[in-house]
Short mmCIF file of C-alpha atoms and ligand atoms in Angstrom, two decimals:
data_model
loop_
_atom_site.label_atom_id
_atom_site.label_comp_id
_atom_site.label_asym_id
_atom_site.label_seq_id
_atom_site.Cartn_x
_atom_site.Cartn_y
_atom_site.Cartn_z
CA UNK B 1 -44.01 -13.94 -65.15
CA UNK B 2 -43.08 -14.95 -61.64
CA UNK B 3 -41.40 -12.32 -59.48
CA UNK B 4 -37.71 -12.81 -58.88
CA UNK B 5 -36.84 -13.61 -55.28
CA UNK B 6 -33.96 -11.56 -53.92
CA UNK B 7 -33.91 -13.35 -50.56
CA UNK B 8 -34.91 -16.93 -49.77
CA UNK B 9 -35.07 -18.34 -46.25
CA UNK B 10 -35.17 -22.12 -46.04
CA UNK B 11 -36.70 -23.38 -42.79
CA UNK B 12 -36.84 -24.95 -40.35
CA UNK B 13 -40.07 -24.14 -38.67
CA UNK B 14 -41.90 -21.25 -40.28
CA UNK B 15 -44.08 -19.89 -37.48
CA UNK B 16 -46.78 -17.27 -37.97
CA UNK B 17 -50.26 -16.21 -36.90
CA UNK B 18 -53.00 -18.44 -38.28
CA UNK B 19 -54.59 -16.84 -41.32
CA UNK B 20 -57.81 -15.12 -40.48
CA UNK B 21 -59.16 -12.05 -38.85
CA UNK B 22 -56.65 -9.92 -37.02
CA UNK B 23 -56.16 -9.46 -34.14
CA UNK B 24 -56.40 -13.01 -32.79
CA UNK B 25 -58.94 -12.99 -29.97
CA UNK B 26 -59.44 -15.30 -26.98
CA UNK B 27 -59.32 -18.95 -28.04
CA UNK B 28 -57.98 -18.04 -31.49
CA UNK B 29 -54.75 -16.95 -29.76
CA UNK B 30 -53.97 -20.64 -29.19
CA UNK B 31 -53.62 -21.12 -32.94
CA UNK B 32 -50.32 -20.66 -34.67
CA UNK B 33 -49.39 -21.80 -38.15
CA UNK B 34 -46.27 -23.96 -38.07
CA UNK B 35 -44.88 -25.01 -41.42
CA UNK B 36 -42.11 -27.60 -41.12
CA UNK B 37 -39.41 -27.32 -43.75
CA UNK B 38 -41.13 -24.29 -45.26
CA UNK B 39 -39.57 -21.50 -47.31
CA UNK B 40 -40.08 -17.74 -47.28
CA UNK B 41 -39.20 -15.72 -50.39
CA UNK B 42 -38.78 -11.93 -50.42
CA UNK B 43 -38.25 -9.25 -53.05
CA UNK B 44 -37.48 -5.63 -52.25
CA UNK B 45 -39.13 -4.83 -48.94
CA UNK B 46 -41.84 -7.48 -49.25
CA UNK B 47 -42.56 -11.13 -48.66
CA UNK B 48 -43.60 -12.63 -51.99
CA UNK B 49 -44.19 -16.28 -51.11
CA UNK B 50 -44.50 -18.53 -48.05
CA UNK B 51 -45.08 -22.26 -48.30
CA UNK B 52 -43.55 -25.65 -49.00
CA UNK B 53 -40.42 -25.62 -51.20
CA UNK B 54 -42.53 -26.86 -54.14
CA UNK B 55 -45.12 -24.11 -53.67
CA UNK B 56 -42.53 -21.36 -53.37
CA UNK B 57 -40.60 -22.62 -56.42
CA UNK B 58 -43.79 -22.57 -58.42
CA UNK B 59 -44.72 -19.04 -57.37
CA UNK B 60 -41.42 -17.19 -57.62
CA UNK B 61 -38.33 -17.22 -59.76
CA UNK B 62 -35.12 -18.23 -58.03
CA UNK B 63 -31.93 -17.07 -59.72
CA UNK B 64 -28.21 -17.44 -58.95
CA UNK B 65 -28.43 -13.91 -57.50
CA UNK B 66 -31.06 -14.91 -54.94
CA UNK B 67 -29.50 -14.66 -51.48
CA UNK B 68 -30.24 -17.91 -49.65
CA UNK B 69 -30.26 -18.22 -45.86
CA UNK B 70 -30.21 -21.76 -44.58
CA UNK B 71 -32.43 -21.91 -41.49
CA UNK B 72 -32.87 -25.67 -41.46
CA UNK B 73 -33.52 -26.91 -37.91
CA UNK B 74 -34.14 -23.29 -36.89
CA UNK B 75 -37.26 -21.23 -36.21
CA UNK B 76 -38.38 -18.41 -38.49
CA UNK B 77 -40.95 -15.94 -37.14
CA UNK B 78 -42.23 -12.48 -38.05
CA UNK B 79 -40.15 -9.61 -36.68
CA UNK B 80 -41.31 -9.01 -33.11
CA UNK B 81 -43.31 -5.88 -32.30
CA UNK B 82 -42.94 -4.01 -28.98
CA UNK B 83 -46.06 -1.82 -28.63
CA UNK B 84 -45.25 0.01 -25.36
CA UNK B 85 -41.89 1.60 -24.55
CA UNK B 86 -40.55 4.83 -23.07
CA UNK B 87 -37.46 4.62 -25.29
CA UNK B 88 -36.13 8.18 -25.22
CA UNK B 89 -35.02 9.63 -21.89
CA UNK B 90 -32.02 11.31 -20.31
CA UNK B 91 -30.10 9.75 -17.44
CA UNK B 92 -31.07 6.51 -15.72
CA UNK B 93 -32.45 5.53 -12.31
CA UNK B 94 -30.28 2.78 -10.91
CA UNK B 95 -30.27 4.57 -7.53
CA UNK B 96 -34.00 3.93 -7.30
CA UNK B 97 -33.33 0.31 -8.22
CA UNK B 98 -31.38 0.00 -4.97
CA UNK B 99 -34.24 1.61 -3.05
CA UNK B 100 -36.85 -0.60 -4.68
CA UNK B 101 -34.73 -3.69 -4.13
CA UNK B 102 -34.84 -2.83 -0.42
CA UNK B 103 -38.63 -2.47 -0.50
CA UNK B 104 -39.33 1.17 -1.43
CA UNK B 105 -42.57 1.64 -3.37
CA UNK B 106 -42.47 2.99 -6.93
CA UNK B 107 -45.36 5.44 -6.42
CA UNK B 108 -43.90 6.67 -3.10
CA UNK B 109 -40.58 7.43 -4.81
CA UNK B 110 -42.55 9.41 -7.41
CA UNK B 111 -44.59 11.28 -4.79
CA UNK B 112 -41.31 12.30 -3.10
CA UNK B 113 -40.14 14.01 -6.31
CA UNK B 114 -38.11 11.11 -7.74
CA UNK B 115 -39.29 8.54 -10.23
CA UNK B 116 -40.62 10.03 -13.45
CA UNK B 117 -39.68 13.55 -12.26
CA UNK B 118 -36.07 12.48 -11.87
CA UNK B 119 -36.07 11.40 -15.53
CA UNK B 120 -37.80 14.68 -16.44
CA UNK B 121 -34.89 16.65 -14.94
CA UNK B 122 -32.34 14.53 -16.80
CA UNK B 123 -34.26 14.68 -20.09
CA UNK B 124 -34.65 18.45 -19.93
CA UNK B 125 -30.90 18.71 -19.33
CA UNK B 126 -29.98 16.37 -22.19
CA UNK B 127 -29.18 17.66 -25.66
CA UNK B 128 -31.05 16.35 -28.70
CA UNK B 129 -27.88 14.53 -29.79
CA UNK B 130 -27.53 12.85 -26.40
CA UNK B 131 -31.13 11.64 -26.57
CA UNK B 132 -30.60 10.33 -30.10
CA UNK B 133 -27.38 8.52 -29.15
CA UNK B 134 -28.97 6.90 -26.09
CA UNK B 135 -32.05 5.93 -28.09
CA UNK B 136 -29.93 4.38 -30.85
CA UNK B 137 -28.07 2.19 -28.38
CA UNK B 138 -31.34 0.97 -26.79
CA UNK B 139 -32.83 0.23 -30.22
CA UNK B 140 -29.77 -1.85 -31.06
CA UNK B 141 -30.44 -3.93 -27.91
CA UNK B 142 -34.00 -4.46 -29.09
CA UNK B 143 -33.11 -5.25 -32.69
CA UNK B 144 -30.61 -7.88 -31.55
CA UNK B 145 -33.50 -9.51 -29.64
CA UNK B 146 -35.53 -9.73 -32.85
CA UNK B 147 -37.68 -6.63 -32.40
CA UNK B 148 -38.32 -4.76 -35.67
CA UNK B 149 -41.14 -2.35 -34.71
CA UNK B 150 -41.20 -0.27 -31.50
CA UNK B 151 -43.67 2.21 -30.07
CA UNK B 152 -41.89 5.15 -28.35
CA UNK B 153 -43.48 7.57 -25.91
CA UNK B 154 -42.49 11.07 -24.92
CA UNK B 155 -43.44 12.16 -21.39
CA UNK B 156 -40.12 13.13 -19.81
CA UNK B 157 -40.38 16.79 -20.76
CA UNK B 158 -43.76 17.92 -19.45
CA UNK B 159 -43.00 21.21 -21.17
CA UNK B 160 -43.42 22.03 -24.84
CA UNK B 161 -39.75 22.28 -25.71
CA UNK B 162 -38.64 19.01 -24.14
CA UNK B 163 -41.67 16.99 -25.29
CA UNK B 164 -40.92 18.13 -28.85
CA UNK B 165 -37.22 17.37 -28.33
CA UNK B 166 -38.03 13.79 -27.37
CA UNK B 167 -40.36 13.32 -30.34
CA UNK B 168 -37.77 14.95 -32.61
CA UNK B 169 -35.22 12.41 -31.32
CA UNK B 170 -37.62 9.63 -32.37
CA UNK B 171 -37.97 11.20 -35.82
CA UNK B 172 -34.18 11.42 -36.23
CA UNK B 173 -33.73 7.85 -34.99
CA UNK B 174 -36.17 6.66 -37.64
CA UNK B 175 -33.70 7.80 -40.28
CA UNK B 176 -30.62 6.34 -38.57
CA UNK B 177 -31.40 2.70 -37.89
CA UNK B 178 -33.70 -0.04 -39.21
CA UNK B 179 -36.31 -0.49 -36.43
CA UNK B 180 -39.64 1.11 -37.38
CA UNK B 181 -40.72 3.57 -34.69
CA UNK B 182 -44.25 4.56 -33.73
CA UNK B 183 -44.25 7.89 -31.87
CA UNK B 184 -46.68 8.59 -29.03
CA UNK B 185 -47.15 11.87 -27.14
CA UNK B 186 -47.35 11.27 -23.37
CA UNK B 187 -47.32 14.83 -22.01
CA UNK B 188 -49.79 13.64 -19.36
CA UNK B 189 -47.25 11.37 -17.67
CA UNK B 190 -46.83 13.31 -14.39
CA UNK B 191 -47.60 16.78 -13.03
CA UNK B 192 -44.65 19.04 -13.91
CA UNK B 193 -42.90 20.90 -11.06
CA UNK B 194 -43.95 24.27 -12.55
CA UNK B 195 -47.61 23.40 -12.08
CA UNK B 196 -47.55 21.84 -8.59
CA UNK B 197 -50.86 22.91 -7.01
CA UNK B 198 -52.25 24.07 -10.37
CA UNK B 199 -53.50 20.98 -12.15
CA UNK B 200 -56.06 23.00 -14.08
CA UNK B 201 -53.26 25.21 -15.37
CA UNK B 202 -51.30 22.25 -16.73
CA UNK B 203 -54.40 20.70 -18.28
CA UNK B 204 -55.18 23.97 -20.07
CA UNK B 205 -51.57 24.19 -21.26
CA UNK B 206 -51.78 20.63 -22.65
CA UNK B 207 -55.16 21.19 -24.33
CA UNK B 208 -54.58 24.66 -25.73
CA UNK B 209 -50.85 24.75 -26.46
CA UNK B 210 -48.99 21.45 -26.43
CA UNK B 211 -51.43 19.09 -28.17
CA UNK B 212 -52.03 21.54 -31.06
CA UNK B 213 -48.26 22.12 -31.40
CA UNK B 214 -47.53 18.38 -31.50
CA UNK B 215 -50.24 17.98 -34.12
CA UNK B 216 -48.89 20.90 -36.12
CA UNK B 217 -45.43 19.30 -36.23
CA UNK B 218 -46.89 15.97 -37.37
CA UNK B 219 -44.50 14.33 -34.95
CA UNK B 220 -46.76 11.88 -33.03
CA UNK B 221 -49.30 9.30 -34.14
CA UNK B 222 -50.85 8.47 -30.74
CA UNK B 223 -51.66 10.28 -27.50
CA UNK B 224 -51.30 8.41 -24.21
CA UNK B 225 -52.12 9.38 -20.59
CA UNK B 226 -50.85 7.90 -17.30
CA UNK B 227 -54.32 7.47 -15.76
CA UNK B 228 -53.51 6.57 -12.17
CA UNK B 229 -54.32 7.54 -8.59
CA UNK B 230 -52.24 10.61 -7.74
CA UNK B 231 -51.46 11.23 -11.40
CA UNK B 232 -54.27 11.88 -13.95
CA UNK B 233 -57.82 11.02 -12.87
CA UNK B 234 -60.25 9.37 -15.28
CA UNK B 235 -62.07 12.70 -15.67
CA UNK B 236 -58.87 14.63 -16.39
CA UNK B 237 -57.76 11.89 -18.78
CA UNK B 238 -61.06 12.00 -20.65
CA UNK B 239 -60.61 15.73 -21.28
CA UNK B 240 -57.12 15.20 -22.69
CA UNK B 241 -58.24 12.29 -24.84
CA UNK B 242 -61.25 14.19 -26.16
CA UNK B 243 -59.04 17.07 -27.27
CA UNK B 244 -56.54 14.62 -28.79
CA UNK B 245 -59.31 12.87 -30.68
CA UNK B 246 -60.63 16.21 -31.98
CA UNK B 247 -57.16 16.95 -33.30
CA UNK B 248 -57.05 13.60 -35.10
CA UNK B 249 -54.73 11.61 -32.83
CA UNK B 250 -55.30 7.93 -32.12
CA UNK B 251 -55.36 6.96 -28.45
CA UNK B 252 -53.71 4.54 -26.00
CA UNK B 253 -53.76 4.60 -22.20
CA UNK B 254 -51.86 3.50 -19.09
CA UNK B 255 -54.89 1.85 -17.45
CA UNK B 256 -55.53 0.28 -14.05
CA UNK B 257 -51.85 -0.31 -13.33
CA UNK B 258 -51.57 0.26 -9.57
CA UNK B 259 -55.23 0.92 -8.73
CA UNK B 260 -58.63 -0.01 -10.15
CA UNK B 261 -59.58 3.37 -11.55
CA UNK B 262 -61.63 2.60 -14.66
CA UNK B 263 -59.00 3.18 -17.33
CA UNK B 264 -60.16 0.05 -19.17
CA UNK B 265 -63.73 1.37 -19.29
CA UNK B 266 -62.48 4.73 -20.56
CA UNK B 267 -60.49 2.97 -23.31
CA UNK B 268 -63.61 1.09 -24.42
CA UNK B 269 -65.78 4.21 -24.21
CA UNK B 270 -63.41 6.21 -26.40
CA UNK B 271 -62.50 3.46 -28.85
CA UNK B 272 -58.78 3.57 -28.09
CA UNK B 273 -56.22 1.48 -29.97
CA UNK B 274 -54.94 -0.06 -26.74
CA UNK B 275 -55.32 -0.17 -22.96
CA UNK B 276 -52.01 -1.00 -21.34
CA UNK B 277 -50.95 -2.64 -18.03
CA UNK B 278 -54.37 -3.68 -16.56
CA UNK B 279 -52.84 -5.34 -13.48
CA UNK B 280 -55.80 -4.11 -11.43
CA UNK B 281 -58.53 -4.21 -14.08
CA UNK B 282 -62.01 -4.96 -12.70
CA UNK B 283 -64.46 -7.53 -14.07
CA UNK B 284 -66.50 -4.59 -15.40
CA UNK B 285 -63.38 -3.29 -17.13
CA UNK B 286 -62.82 -6.67 -18.80
CA UNK B 287 -66.46 -6.71 -19.88
CA UNK B 288 -66.19 -3.23 -21.34
CA UNK B 289 -63.04 -4.22 -23.26
CA UNK B 290 -64.77 -7.36 -24.55
CA UNK B 291 -67.42 -5.27 -26.29
CA UNK B 292 -64.82 -2.99 -27.89
CA UNK B 293 -62.00 -3.15 -30.45
CA UNK B 294 -59.37 -2.13 -27.88
CA UNK B 295 -56.24 -4.30 -27.69
CA UNK B 296 -55.12 -4.90 -24.09
CA UNK B 297 -51.32 -4.61 -23.98
CA UNK B 298 -49.95 -6.53 -21.00
CA UNK B 299 -46.56 -5.68 -19.50
CA UNK B 300 -45.53 -8.53 -17.18
CA UNK B 301 -41.96 -7.21 -17.01
CA UNK B 302 -43.32 -4.33 -14.95
CA UNK B 303 -45.22 -6.58 -12.52
CA UNK B 304 -41.99 -8.62 -12.20
CA UNK B 305 -39.81 -5.57 -11.68
CA UNK B 306 -42.20 -3.85 -9.23
CA UNK B 307 -43.18 -7.14 -7.55
CA UNK B 308 -46.85 -6.44 -8.19
CA UNK B 309 -49.61 -8.91 -9.04
CA UNK B 310 -49.74 -9.84 -12.74
CA UNK B 311 -52.61 -8.85 -15.03
CA UNK B 312 -55.36 -11.51 -15.17
CA UNK B 313 -54.48 -12.71 -18.66
CA UNK B 314 -56.46 -15.98 -18.53
CA UNK B 315 -59.62 -14.17 -17.45
CA UNK B 316 -59.17 -11.75 -20.33
CA UNK B 317 -58.58 -14.59 -22.80
CA UNK B 318 -61.73 -16.33 -21.56
CA UNK B 319 -63.60 -13.08 -22.18
CA UNK B 320 -62.36 -13.25 -25.79
CA UNK B 321 -59.87 -10.37 -25.66
CA UNK B 322 -56.99 -10.03 -28.16
CA UNK B 323 -53.93 -9.72 -25.91
CA UNK B 324 -50.65 -8.13 -26.90
CA UNK B 325 -47.41 -8.06 -24.88
CA UNK B 326 -44.78 -5.33 -24.58
CA UNK B 327 -41.65 -4.61 -22.55
CA UNK B 328 -42.68 -1.20 -21.09
CA UNK B 329 -38.96 -0.44 -21.40
CA UNK B 330 -38.39 2.67 -19.22
CA UNK B 331 -35.81 3.94 -16.73
CA UNK B 332 -38.00 3.37 -13.65
CA UNK B 333 -40.58 0.65 -13.32
CA UNK B 334 -39.18 -1.69 -15.99
CA UNK B 335 -35.67 -1.21 -17.35
CA UNK B 336 -35.67 -4.25 -19.64
CA UNK B 337 -35.52 -4.12 -23.42
CA UNK B 338 -35.89 -7.90 -23.70
CA UNK B 339 -39.22 -8.83 -25.29
CA UNK B 340 -38.45 -12.55 -25.31
CA UNK B 341 -37.93 -12.39 -21.54
CA UNK B 342 -41.39 -10.81 -21.35
CA UNK B 343 -42.72 -13.79 -23.33
CA UNK B 344 -41.26 -16.14 -20.69
CA UNK B 345 -42.78 -14.10 -17.85
CA UNK B 346 -46.17 -14.17 -19.60
CA UNK B 347 -46.01 -17.97 -19.76
CA UNK B 348 -44.77 -18.49 -16.21
CA UNK B 349 -46.72 -15.84 -14.31
CA UNK B 350 -49.82 -15.21 -16.41
CA UNK B 351 -50.40 -18.77 -17.58
CA UNK B 352 -50.15 -17.96 -21.27
CA UNK B 353 -48.99 -20.63 -23.74
CA UNK B 354 -46.10 -20.23 -26.20
CA UNK B 355 -48.67 -20.04 -29.01
CA UNK B 356 -50.52 -17.20 -27.24
CA UNK B 357 -47.36 -15.26 -26.50
CA UNK B 358 -46.14 -15.51 -30.10
CA UNK B 359 -49.46 -14.11 -31.33
CA UNK B 360 -49.22 -11.44 -28.62
CA UNK B 361 -45.81 -10.13 -29.75
CA UNK B 362 -46.46 -10.41 -33.48
CA UNK B 363 -49.88 -9.98 -35.05
CA UNK B 364 -51.69 -8.60 -31.99
CA UNK B 365 -48.89 -6.19 -31.10
CA UNK B 366 -48.88 -5.01 -34.72
CA UNK B 367 -52.65 -4.55 -34.52
CA UNK B 368 -52.28 -2.52 -31.31
CA UNK B 369 -50.11 -0.14 -33.37
CA UNK B 370 -52.48 -0.04 -36.34
CA UNK B 371 -50.04 -2.01 -38.50
CA UNK B 372 -51.48 -5.53 -38.73
CA UNK B 373 -52.07 -5.00 -42.45
CA UNK B 374 -48.31 -4.51 -42.99
CA UNK B 375 -46.35 -6.40 -40.31
CA UNK B 376 -46.84 -9.05 -37.63
CA UNK B 377 -47.23 -12.16 -39.81
CA UNK B 378 -45.45 -13.98 -42.62
CA UNK B 379 -47.72 -13.56 -45.63
CA UNK B 380 -47.16 -12.52 -49.23
CA UNK B 381 -47.54 -8.76 -49.57
CA UNK B 382 -46.43 -8.00 -46.04
CA UNK B 383 -43.18 -6.26 -45.20
CA UNK B 384 -40.29 -8.73 -45.01
CA UNK B 385 -39.58 -8.44 -41.28
CA UNK B 386 -38.30 -11.80 -40.02
CA UNK B 387 -36.35 -13.33 -37.18
CA UNK B 388 -34.40 -16.58 -37.22
CA UNK B 389 -33.98 -18.17 -33.79
CA UNK B 390 -31.22 -20.76 -33.37
CA UNK B 391 -33.50 -23.43 -31.90
CA UNK B 392 -35.46 -26.18 -33.67
CA UNK B 393 -38.83 -25.46 -32.04
CA UNK B 394 -40.63 -22.19 -31.33
CA UNK B 395 -41.62 -23.38 -27.83
CA UNK B 396 -37.93 -23.14 -26.90
CA UNK B 397 -37.94 -19.36 -27.36
CA UNK B 398 -39.91 -18.58 -24.15
CA UNK B 399 -38.53 -21.74 -22.51
CA UNK B 400 -34.86 -20.65 -22.49
CA UNK B 401 -35.52 -17.73 -20.14
CA UNK B 402 -33.52 -14.61 -20.85
CA UNK B 403 -31.23 -16.29 -23.40
CA UNK B 404 -30.86 -14.41 -26.66
CA UNK B 405 -31.43 -17.10 -29.30
CA UNK B 406 -31.66 -14.65 -32.20
CA UNK B 407 -29.30 -15.48 -35.04
CA UNK B 408 -30.57 -13.36 -37.93
CA UNK B 409 -32.95 -10.40 -38.24
CA UNK B 410 -34.34 -9.22 -41.56
CA UNK B 411 -35.99 -5.78 -41.70
CA UNK B 412 -37.88 -4.75 -44.85
CA UNK B 413 -36.05 -7.41 -46.87
CA UNK B 414 -32.55 -6.55 -45.65
CA UNK B 415 -30.41 -8.61 -43.25
CA UNK B 416 -29.74 -6.23 -40.33
CA UNK B 417 -28.52 -8.65 -37.66
CA UNK B 418 -26.38 -11.67 -38.31
CA UNK B 419 -24.94 -13.41 -35.24
O1 IZC G 1 -40.29 6.45 -15.93
O2 IZC G 1 -41.29 5.35 -14.37
N1 IZC G 1 -45.15 3.80 -15.20
N2 IZC G 1 -44.58 5.54 -16.36
C1 IZC G 1 -45.72 4.94 -15.81
C2 IZC G 1 -43.50 4.88 -16.12
C3 IZC G 1 -43.86 3.76 -15.39
C4 IZC G 1 -42.17 5.27 -16.60
C5 IZC G 1 -41.20 5.70 -15.55
ZN1 ZN G 2 -45.58 2.89 -19.75
#
């Protein structure tokens, strides 16, 4: 007997990654499946049918109880996935925004004791409840933009207690609101004030104390390192990643953001899930990524905000790489929670097409978080995470820059935003 549909969405344009191997790589990123006048049926947390009205009616049972959403002349896409954010932090850094607007350099502000260290002071001072409240507000911004899965990094504690407090805030937030959260430990985000002049001491503390404690608590899925000149060298990063891998963590990296350091090569060497930023990636780095399974996560909002050159997306696509896009939402280099704005920036400044950017924020972003089997496309069996945009063509989503076109968001089969 056919499964009863609890929710039926009548498109409109049903837009999703082309069926096939995930992630979409290189040329395949230009393909998007667009079903005009299609329907999507859901039951419980899952999608149970996608197709023409006739196909869906044949496959599922529609009853008077089925909730119907009319999305005719609208666009229906998978819930968007943001695979790189620093969601949980105390305070904010609008003072630095003034400085940067007048030309101050992000890394110079950090070297002078501001930047990340300013957020470390505020995060250490914040209570768990304050972090949870701030995080919940930011997640509501994201959800209203159609984002249903978000990666969240720690890295504003740089001591055991505060790193765990941030990750605990993520765990609490998971139970308080609908966005699915993917926790990442980023204890190697900066050198803490207590260890100035004793880098070896902090590395030992991370390897011997903090990483095992984070593992023990089962509170993070990934380990990330800010591999950058003046922060963690490639050699220091490799040691942290090796220990993390031994403990069973999956890996992601801040790679080649301000300088060409070889973070991309390290990601390929260690089989990381993602290599993020890549503004300054070398040709060798691109080659190394091309012979790996690493997903490059590009963050054009950061290049925009820091007025830096954009990552060479077209070169990477020509090399056959599977690009994802993320906001990099954080209090310093990129205080935007708007993933659709990032899609516009990717089109305008990295030469990506609307088809490529949709793949980058859905199936490829899901793959970068190890979730492409569950989310990131509209297919029977996948979680019912969907967005309805109030435009008649998906190309208009990146085209209307910075305008929130989201009308409805469905998370795991439940309507969670209705504008
Ligand atoms: O707080 O500035 N780049 N980490 C590496 C950041 C930016 C976050 C911040
Ligand atoms: Zn980051």
